[in-house]
C-alpha atoms as an extended CHARMM CRD file, in Angstrom:
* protein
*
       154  EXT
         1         1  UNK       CA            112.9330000000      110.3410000000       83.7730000000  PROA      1               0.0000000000
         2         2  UNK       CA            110.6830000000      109.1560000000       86.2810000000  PROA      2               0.0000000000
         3         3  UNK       CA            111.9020000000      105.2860000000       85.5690000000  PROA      3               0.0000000000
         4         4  UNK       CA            115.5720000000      106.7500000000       85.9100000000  PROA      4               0.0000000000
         5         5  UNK       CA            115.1890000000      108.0530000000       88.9000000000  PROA      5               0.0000000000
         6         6  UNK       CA            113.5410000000      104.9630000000       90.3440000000  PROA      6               0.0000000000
         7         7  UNK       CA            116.9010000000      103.3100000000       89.4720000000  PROA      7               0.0000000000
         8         8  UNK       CA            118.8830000000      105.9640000000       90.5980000000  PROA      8               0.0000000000
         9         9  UNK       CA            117.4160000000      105.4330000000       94.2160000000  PROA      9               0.0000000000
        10        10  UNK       CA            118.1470000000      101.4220000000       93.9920000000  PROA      10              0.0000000000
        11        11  UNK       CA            121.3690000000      102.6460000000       93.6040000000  PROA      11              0.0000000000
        12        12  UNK       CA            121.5740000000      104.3110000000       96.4750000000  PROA      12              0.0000000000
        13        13  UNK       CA            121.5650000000      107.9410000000       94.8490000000  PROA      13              0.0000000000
        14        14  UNK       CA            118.7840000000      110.0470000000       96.2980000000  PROA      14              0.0000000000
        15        15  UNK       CA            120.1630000000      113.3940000000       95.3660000000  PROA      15              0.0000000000
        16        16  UNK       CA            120.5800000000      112.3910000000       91.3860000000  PROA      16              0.0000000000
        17        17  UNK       CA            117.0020000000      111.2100000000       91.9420000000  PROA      17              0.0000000000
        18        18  UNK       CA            115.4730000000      114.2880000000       93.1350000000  PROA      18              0.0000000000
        19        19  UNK       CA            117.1760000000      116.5350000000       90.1670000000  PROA      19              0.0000000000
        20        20  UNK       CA            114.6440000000      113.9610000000       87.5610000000  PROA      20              0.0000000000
        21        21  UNK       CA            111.7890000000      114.0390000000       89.7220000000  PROA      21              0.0000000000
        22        22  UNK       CA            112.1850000000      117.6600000000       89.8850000000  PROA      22              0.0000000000
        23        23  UNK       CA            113.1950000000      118.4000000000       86.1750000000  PROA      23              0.0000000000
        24        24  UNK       CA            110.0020000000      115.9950000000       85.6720000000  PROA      24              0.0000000000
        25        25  UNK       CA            107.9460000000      118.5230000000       87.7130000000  PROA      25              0.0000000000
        26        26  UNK       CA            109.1540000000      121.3860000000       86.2330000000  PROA      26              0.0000000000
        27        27  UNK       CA            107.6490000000      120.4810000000       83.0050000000  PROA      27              0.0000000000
        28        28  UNK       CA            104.7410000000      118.8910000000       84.3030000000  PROA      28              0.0000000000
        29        29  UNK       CA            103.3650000000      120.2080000000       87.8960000000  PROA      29              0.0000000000
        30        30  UNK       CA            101.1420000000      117.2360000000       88.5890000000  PROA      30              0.0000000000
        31        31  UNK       CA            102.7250000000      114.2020000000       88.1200000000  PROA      31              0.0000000000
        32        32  UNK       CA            101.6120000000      112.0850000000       90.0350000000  PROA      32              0.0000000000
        33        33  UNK       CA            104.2110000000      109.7470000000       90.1400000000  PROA      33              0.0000000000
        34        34  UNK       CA            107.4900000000      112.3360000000       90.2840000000  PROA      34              0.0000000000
        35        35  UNK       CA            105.4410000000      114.1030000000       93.2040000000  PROA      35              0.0000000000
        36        36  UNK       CA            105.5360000000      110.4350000000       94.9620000000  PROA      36              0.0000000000
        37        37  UNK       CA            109.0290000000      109.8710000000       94.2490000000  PROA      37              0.0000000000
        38        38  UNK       CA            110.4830000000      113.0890000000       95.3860000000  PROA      38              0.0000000000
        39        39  UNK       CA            108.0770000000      113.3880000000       98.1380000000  PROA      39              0.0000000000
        40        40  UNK       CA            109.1280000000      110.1080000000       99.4740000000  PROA      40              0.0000000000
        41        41  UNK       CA            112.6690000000      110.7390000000       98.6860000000  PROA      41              0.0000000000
        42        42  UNK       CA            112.9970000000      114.2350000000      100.3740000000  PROA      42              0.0000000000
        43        43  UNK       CA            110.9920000000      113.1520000000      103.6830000000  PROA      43              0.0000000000
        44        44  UNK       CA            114.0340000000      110.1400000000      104.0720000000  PROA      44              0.0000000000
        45        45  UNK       CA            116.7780000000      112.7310000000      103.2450000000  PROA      45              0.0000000000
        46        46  UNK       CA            115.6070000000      114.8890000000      106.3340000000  PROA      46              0.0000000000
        47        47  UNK       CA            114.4170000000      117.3670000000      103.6150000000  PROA      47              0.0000000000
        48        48  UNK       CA            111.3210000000      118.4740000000      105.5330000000  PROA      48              0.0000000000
        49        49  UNK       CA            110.6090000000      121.5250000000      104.6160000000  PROA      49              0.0000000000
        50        50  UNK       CA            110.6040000000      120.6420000000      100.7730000000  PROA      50              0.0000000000
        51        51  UNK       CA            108.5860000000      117.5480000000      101.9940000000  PROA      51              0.0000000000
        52        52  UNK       CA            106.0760000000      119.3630000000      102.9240000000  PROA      52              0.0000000000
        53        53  UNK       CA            105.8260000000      120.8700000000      100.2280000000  PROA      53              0.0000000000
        54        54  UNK       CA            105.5700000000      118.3960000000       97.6700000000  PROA      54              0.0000000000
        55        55  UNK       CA            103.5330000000      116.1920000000       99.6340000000  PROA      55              0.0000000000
        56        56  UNK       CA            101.3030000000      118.7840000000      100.0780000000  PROA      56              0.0000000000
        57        57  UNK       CA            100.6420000000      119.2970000000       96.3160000000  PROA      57              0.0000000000
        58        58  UNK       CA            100.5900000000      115.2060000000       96.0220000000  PROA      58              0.0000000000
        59        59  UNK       CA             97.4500000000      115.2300000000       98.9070000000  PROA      59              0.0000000000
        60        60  UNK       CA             95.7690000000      118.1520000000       97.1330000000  PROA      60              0.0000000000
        61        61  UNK       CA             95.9920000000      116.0890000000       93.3680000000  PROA      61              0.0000000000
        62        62  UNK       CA             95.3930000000      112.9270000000       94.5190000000  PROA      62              0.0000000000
        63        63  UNK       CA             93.8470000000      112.8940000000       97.5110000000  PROA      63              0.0000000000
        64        64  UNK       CA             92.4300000000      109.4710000000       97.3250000000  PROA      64              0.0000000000
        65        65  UNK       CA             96.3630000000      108.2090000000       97.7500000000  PROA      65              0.0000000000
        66        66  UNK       CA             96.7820000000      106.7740000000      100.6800000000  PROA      66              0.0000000000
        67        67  UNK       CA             99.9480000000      106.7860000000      100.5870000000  PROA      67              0.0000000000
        68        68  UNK       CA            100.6330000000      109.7880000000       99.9730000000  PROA      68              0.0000000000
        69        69  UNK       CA             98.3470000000      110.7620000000      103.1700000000  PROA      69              0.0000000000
        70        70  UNK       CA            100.3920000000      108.5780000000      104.9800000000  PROA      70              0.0000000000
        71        71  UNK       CA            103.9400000000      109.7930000000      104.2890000000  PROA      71              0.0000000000
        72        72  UNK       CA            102.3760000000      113.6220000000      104.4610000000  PROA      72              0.0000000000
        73        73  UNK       CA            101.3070000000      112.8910000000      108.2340000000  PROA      73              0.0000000000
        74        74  UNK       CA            104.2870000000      111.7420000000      109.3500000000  PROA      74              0.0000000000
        75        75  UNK       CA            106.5690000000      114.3310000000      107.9920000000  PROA      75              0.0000000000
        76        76  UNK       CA            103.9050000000      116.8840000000      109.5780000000  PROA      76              0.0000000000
        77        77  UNK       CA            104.4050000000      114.8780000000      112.7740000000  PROA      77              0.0000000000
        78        78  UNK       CA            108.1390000000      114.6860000000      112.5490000000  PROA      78              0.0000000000
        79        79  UNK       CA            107.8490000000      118.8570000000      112.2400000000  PROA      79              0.0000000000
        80        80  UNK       CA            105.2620000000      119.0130000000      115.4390000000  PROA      80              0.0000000000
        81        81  UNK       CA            102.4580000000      119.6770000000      113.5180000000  PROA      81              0.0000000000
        82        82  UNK       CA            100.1200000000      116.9120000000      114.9180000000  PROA      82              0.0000000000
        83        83  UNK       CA             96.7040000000      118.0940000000      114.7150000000  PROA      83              0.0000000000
        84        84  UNK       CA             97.4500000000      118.7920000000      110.5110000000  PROA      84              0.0000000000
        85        85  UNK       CA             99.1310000000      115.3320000000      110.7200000000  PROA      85              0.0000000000
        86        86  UNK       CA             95.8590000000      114.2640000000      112.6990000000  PROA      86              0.0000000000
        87        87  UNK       CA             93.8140000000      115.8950000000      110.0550000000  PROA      87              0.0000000000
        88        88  UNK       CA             95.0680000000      114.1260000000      107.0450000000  PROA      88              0.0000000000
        89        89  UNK       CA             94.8380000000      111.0940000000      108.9870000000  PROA      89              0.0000000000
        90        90  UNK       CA             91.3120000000      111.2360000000      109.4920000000  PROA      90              0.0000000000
        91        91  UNK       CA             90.9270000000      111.7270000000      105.8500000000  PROA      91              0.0000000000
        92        92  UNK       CA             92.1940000000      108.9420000000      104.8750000000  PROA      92              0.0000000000
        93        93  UNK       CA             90.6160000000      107.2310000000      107.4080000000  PROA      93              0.0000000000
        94        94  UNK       CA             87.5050000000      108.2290000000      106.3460000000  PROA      94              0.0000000000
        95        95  UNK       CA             88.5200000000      106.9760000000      102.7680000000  PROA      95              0.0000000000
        96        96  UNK       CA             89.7660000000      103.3050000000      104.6320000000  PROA      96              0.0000000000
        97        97  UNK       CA             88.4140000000      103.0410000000      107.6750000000  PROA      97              0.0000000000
        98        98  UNK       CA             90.1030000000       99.3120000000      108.0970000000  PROA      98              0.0000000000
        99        99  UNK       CA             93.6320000000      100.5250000000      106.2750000000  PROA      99              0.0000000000
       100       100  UNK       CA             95.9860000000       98.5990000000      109.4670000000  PROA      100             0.0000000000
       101       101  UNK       CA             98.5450000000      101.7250000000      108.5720000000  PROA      101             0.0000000000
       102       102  UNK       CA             96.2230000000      104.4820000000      108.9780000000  PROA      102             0.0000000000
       103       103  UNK       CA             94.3540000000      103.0410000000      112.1810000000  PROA      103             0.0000000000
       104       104  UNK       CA             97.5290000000      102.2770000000      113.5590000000  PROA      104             0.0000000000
       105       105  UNK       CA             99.4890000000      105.9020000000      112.7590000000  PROA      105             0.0000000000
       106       106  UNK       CA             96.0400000000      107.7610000000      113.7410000000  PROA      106             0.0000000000
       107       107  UNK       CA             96.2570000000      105.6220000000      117.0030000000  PROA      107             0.0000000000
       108       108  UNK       CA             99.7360000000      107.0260000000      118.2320000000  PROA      108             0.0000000000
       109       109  UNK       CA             98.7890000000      110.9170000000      117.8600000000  PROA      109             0.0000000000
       110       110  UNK       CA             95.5020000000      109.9980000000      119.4970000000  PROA      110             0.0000000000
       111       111  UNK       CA             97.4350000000      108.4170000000      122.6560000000  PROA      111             0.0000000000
       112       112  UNK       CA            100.3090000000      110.9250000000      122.7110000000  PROA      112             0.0000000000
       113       113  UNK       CA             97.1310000000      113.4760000000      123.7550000000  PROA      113             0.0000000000
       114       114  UNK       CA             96.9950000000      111.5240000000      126.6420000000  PROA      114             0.0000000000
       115       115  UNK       CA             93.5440000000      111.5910000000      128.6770000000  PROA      115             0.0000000000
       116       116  UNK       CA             91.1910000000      109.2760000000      129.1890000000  PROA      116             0.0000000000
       117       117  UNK       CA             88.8170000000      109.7550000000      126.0250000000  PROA      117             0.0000000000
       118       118  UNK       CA             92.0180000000      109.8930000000      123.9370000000  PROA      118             0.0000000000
       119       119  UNK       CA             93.2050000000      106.9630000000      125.7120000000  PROA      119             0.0000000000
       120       120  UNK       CA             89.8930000000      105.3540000000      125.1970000000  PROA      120             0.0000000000
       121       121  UNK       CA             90.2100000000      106.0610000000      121.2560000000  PROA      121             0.0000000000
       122       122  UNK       CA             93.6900000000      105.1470000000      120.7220000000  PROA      122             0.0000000000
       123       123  UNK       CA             92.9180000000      101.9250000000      122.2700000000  PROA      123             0.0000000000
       124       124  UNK       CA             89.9630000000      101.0850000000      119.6620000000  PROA      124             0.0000000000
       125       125  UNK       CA             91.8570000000      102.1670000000      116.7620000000  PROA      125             0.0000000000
       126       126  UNK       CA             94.8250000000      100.0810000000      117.7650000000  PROA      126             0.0000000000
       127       127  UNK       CA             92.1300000000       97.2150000000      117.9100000000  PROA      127             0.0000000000
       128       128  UNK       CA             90.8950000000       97.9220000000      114.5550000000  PROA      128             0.0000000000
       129       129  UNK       CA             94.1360000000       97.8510000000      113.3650000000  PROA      129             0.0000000000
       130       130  UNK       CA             95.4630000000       94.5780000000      114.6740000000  PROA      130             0.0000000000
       131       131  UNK       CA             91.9660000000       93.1800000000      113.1990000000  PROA      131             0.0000000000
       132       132  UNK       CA             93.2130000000       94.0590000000      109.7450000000  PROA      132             0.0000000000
       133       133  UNK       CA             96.6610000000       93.5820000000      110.1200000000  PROA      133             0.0000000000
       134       134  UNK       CA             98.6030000000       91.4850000000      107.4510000000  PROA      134             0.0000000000
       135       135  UNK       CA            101.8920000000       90.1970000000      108.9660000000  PROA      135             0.0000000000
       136       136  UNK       CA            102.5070000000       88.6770000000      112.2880000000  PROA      136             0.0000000000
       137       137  UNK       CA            105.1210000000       91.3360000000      112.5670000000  PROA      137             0.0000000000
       138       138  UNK       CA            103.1010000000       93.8760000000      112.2690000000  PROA      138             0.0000000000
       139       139  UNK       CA             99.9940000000       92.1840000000      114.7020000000  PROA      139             0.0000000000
       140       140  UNK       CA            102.8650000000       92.0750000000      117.2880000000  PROA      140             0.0000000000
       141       141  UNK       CA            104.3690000000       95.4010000000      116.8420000000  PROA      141             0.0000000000
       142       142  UNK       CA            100.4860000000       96.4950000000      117.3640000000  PROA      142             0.0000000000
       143       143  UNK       CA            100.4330000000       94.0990000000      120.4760000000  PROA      143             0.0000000000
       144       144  UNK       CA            103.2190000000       95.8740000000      121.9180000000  PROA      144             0.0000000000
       145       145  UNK       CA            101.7140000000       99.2200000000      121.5080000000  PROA      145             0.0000000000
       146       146  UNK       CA             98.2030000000       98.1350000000      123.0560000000  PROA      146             0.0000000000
       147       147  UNK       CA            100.1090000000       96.2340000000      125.6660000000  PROA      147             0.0000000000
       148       148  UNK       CA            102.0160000000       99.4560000000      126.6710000000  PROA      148             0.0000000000
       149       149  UNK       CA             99.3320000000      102.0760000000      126.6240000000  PROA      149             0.0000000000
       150       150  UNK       CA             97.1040000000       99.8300000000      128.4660000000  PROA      150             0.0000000000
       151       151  UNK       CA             99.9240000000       99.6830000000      131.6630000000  PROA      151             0.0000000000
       152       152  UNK       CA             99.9210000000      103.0330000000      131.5990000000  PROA      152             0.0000000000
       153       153  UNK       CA             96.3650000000      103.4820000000      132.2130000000  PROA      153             0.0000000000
       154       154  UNK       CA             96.7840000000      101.2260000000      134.8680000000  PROA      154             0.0000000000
C-alpha cells in the first residue's frame, strides 16, 4: 500500500494517498513509513490539525528522524505554536548540530523573538548554517536572511 500511495502522490492524487497510508496505519500504528507519507501529505493539503497529529506519533517513534522533526516544527509554526516548534527544533539540533535545515529553521523562530540575545543567536545559527550548506541556492537564500536581520539591527 505504502508503494501505491507513493505513486498515487506522483500522480498528483493526495487524497487517494492518504486513504492507503491510513488503511496502512490502521493495521499497523507505527509504520514508520505510512506515518511519513501521510504526515507529509496532510501538512501540504492544509490538513493541520491531522498533521499534528500524525507527526506527532512519527516524532514520538522515531525520534531520531530528522525529518520528521523538521516537517513537525513547521506545521506547529504554521498553527502559532512556536516555542513546541522551537522545542522539537532543538532536539534535533541536539541530534545534528551542523544539519543546514535545522540551524537554518531554528534560526527564523529565534529572530522572530526579536531582542538582542535572540538577535545575537539567530545570527550564529544562520552562520552555522551557511557553513554547512550544500547548494549555492540555498548559501544565498541564507545570505539573504543574515543580510536582512543584520539591517535591522542596524
Amino acid at each position: 500500500r505504502h508503494d501505491m500511495a507513493l505513486l498515487l502522490m506522483a500522480r498528483h492524487k493526495p487524497q487517494q494517498a492518504i486513504a492507503l497510508w491510513q488503511a496502512n496505519l490502521s493495521e499497523k500504528s507505527d509504520d514508520i513509513p505510512s506515518l511519513i507519507g501521510l504526515g507529509e501529505t496532510l501538512a501540504s493539503e492544509n490538513q493541520s490539525a491531522a498533521a499534528l497529529k500524525v507527526l506527532s506519533v512519527l516524532v514520538s517513534k522515531k525520534p531520531d528522524y530528522i525529518g520528521g522533526r523538521l516537517e513537525y516544527a513547521k506545521v506547529l509554526k504554521e498553527a502559532g505554536k512556536n516555542d513546541e516548534a522551537e522545542a522539537q527544533l532543538r532536539a534535533a539540533q541536539a541530534d545534528e548540530p551542523d544539519n543546514p535545515d535545522v540551524c537554518e529553521s531554528l534560526a527564523d523562530l529565534v529572530a522572530m523573538r526579536g531582542g538582542p540575545q535572540s538577535h545575537s543567536e539567530a545570527l550564529d545559527l544562520y552562520q552555522r548554517a551557511l557553513q554547512h550548506a550544500g547548494s549555492h541556492e540555498k548559501r544565498n537564500q541564507i545570505q539573504r536572511k543574515i543580510k536582512l536581520l543584520s539591517g535591522r539591527a542596524a
